[in-house]
Structures are given as C-alpha cells and as structure tokens.
C-alpha cells in the first residue's frame, strides 16, 4: 500500500508517515515502546530505528535488560524471540545469614514467610526476598517476571481499523506487546474501555477495546447551528439572485412592449 504524501513540482518528493523512511518511504522503522522498569524512552539510542540498527535497553536501578541489545529487523519489527524486559537482578546466595548491600540482591531480613500466594499461585516461593521486599519465586513455565505476574510470550495489538476513534497506535506499548499489558489509546476527546488489556501468552484478554466519548454536546450543537446558518444564508443569496434575475427579465419585456 502507498505510504506518505507527495508534493508535486519540479522534483517529486515524499513526506513519510510516522514509522517509515527513505526517498520513497519504502523503509519500515522499528519503534522503541514502553517497557516496564525501563527509562523513557527505553532505548539509549532513541525511539525510531532503521533495519539493522541496535537498541540498548536502559533499565532502572536494580533491574537488568533481558538481552544486551536488540536489532531492528528488515521488516521493521524487533526479533520475536527477544522479549523487551527489565528483570529484577537475579538472586544471589546468602551464606551464614549475611545481608548483601548491593541493589536487587537478597536479604534475610524478617518480613514474614513467603508462600506460593506471593507468587500469585503461578510459581513456587523460595522463601527468600529481594531488598525491596518482593518474594523470590520460581515461576511455572508459562509465567515470568516479578511475583510471576507476567505471561511468557508476545501479543499482537488490536487493529486500528477495527476500533473507531482509536489512536494511530492502539496500544501505548506498540504493535507487538512483549510485556504483560496493552495500554489502550484513543484520539483526543475519547477514552478507552477497558483501559488495559492483558497479554496472556499470545492472546490479549479482552481481545480489543472501545473508544467512548467524543465532542461536547454544546460543541456539536454550535457546529450544527453554524452549518444551518451558513446553509440558510446560501439559500437566501440564491433566492435574492433569482428575484433580481426575474425582475430584470420583466423590465426587459416592459421596455420591449413600449416600443
């Protein structure tokens, strides 16, 4: 499909739509989207990447990137086998009850016992905690992340064409959801229902959202009145022109009859 708009002149040039580059807007770009526990934008190099360019994920203190780098593919998508994620720094063994001072490392501070409930029944509690108090869990195969809250896998964003008044990017996180949540987005004046969709393996739950709202009733009424007033004025002008035309023809007949 055609992308971009053209300005015709001595030199034909393309103004590319967002997400495309090149003289003829033929190059698809990868977008660095929201990543939980990462900087904003998440990539040190920026937001948009051409095929072959690399993103270095910048995680918050106490978290580490799942992969050292991510390379933009020729089709403008990130590798499907590399999940964009900032994981809490892995647990380290604590010997003789010593407390490590490094960020993200485990502590033996008494805060109550960790149970499988602290792992959302999606894994097994190890009985240890991170410095931030979160229980360390060994997640079941289909789950991952802190307290096993996230599902393993990626989800496809809902299609914009299927959601009336959706933003250009229906999900804040991008077209491919590598985390556990799609944050729904609508055009200005509308709000999403529901506001978030959960990525469960390869399927969003629920599968889509609606954009509710729209212009204020008073604005709609005012616009309608302006349209009516404009239409009425146009009709009045046409009527006046017709009267003048008919009157002119009538005067012409009178002069003709006189002679």
PDB file of C-alpha atoms in Angstrom, residues 17 19 35 37 39 55 68 94 110 142-143 149 154 158 162 167 188 190 201 214 252 259:
ATOM      1  CA  UNK A  17       4.157   8.829   7.535  1.00  0.00           C
ATOM      2  CA  UNK A  19       7.202   4.763  11.094  1.00  0.00           C
ATOM      3  CA  UNK A  35       8.973  -1.197  28.819  1.00  0.00           C
ATOM      4  CA  UNK A  37      11.040  -0.705  34.833  1.00  0.00           C
ATOM      5  CA  UNK A  39      13.781   4.554  31.143  1.00  0.00           C
ATOM      6  CA  UNK A  55      18.658  -0.682  20.683  1.00  0.00           C
ATOM      7  CA  UNK A  68      22.283  -6.854  25.855  1.00  0.00           C
ATOM      8  CA  UNK A  94      23.409 -15.662  51.155  1.00  0.00           C
ATOM      9  CA  UNK A 110      12.442 -10.960  58.706  1.00  0.00           C
ATOM     10  CA  UNK A 142       4.074 -20.130  31.144  1.00  0.00           C
ATOM     11  CA  UNK A 143       4.756 -17.255  33.598  1.00  0.00           C
ATOM     12  CA  UNK A 149       2.760 -11.654  37.275  1.00  0.00           C
ATOM     13  CA  UNK A 154       4.094 -11.794  22.811  1.00  0.00           C
ATOM     14  CA  UNK A 158      -5.682  -4.827  18.122  1.00  0.00           C
ATOM     15  CA  UNK A 162     -11.432  -2.283  13.863  1.00  0.00           C
ATOM     16  CA  UNK A 167      -5.169   6.416  18.220  1.00  0.00           C
ATOM     17  CA  UNK A 188      -8.314  13.289  21.804  1.00  0.00           C
ATOM     18  CA  UNK A 190     -12.314   9.873  23.700  1.00  0.00           C
ATOM     19  CA  UNK A 201       0.872 -15.825  26.136  1.00  0.00           C
ATOM     20  CA  UNK A 214     -16.472  12.464  21.669  1.00  0.00           C
ATOM     21  CA  UNK A 252     -36.838  43.917 -20.379  1.00  0.00           C
ATOM     22  CA  UNK A 259     -41.584  50.176 -28.428  1.00  0.00           C
TER      23      UNK A 259
END
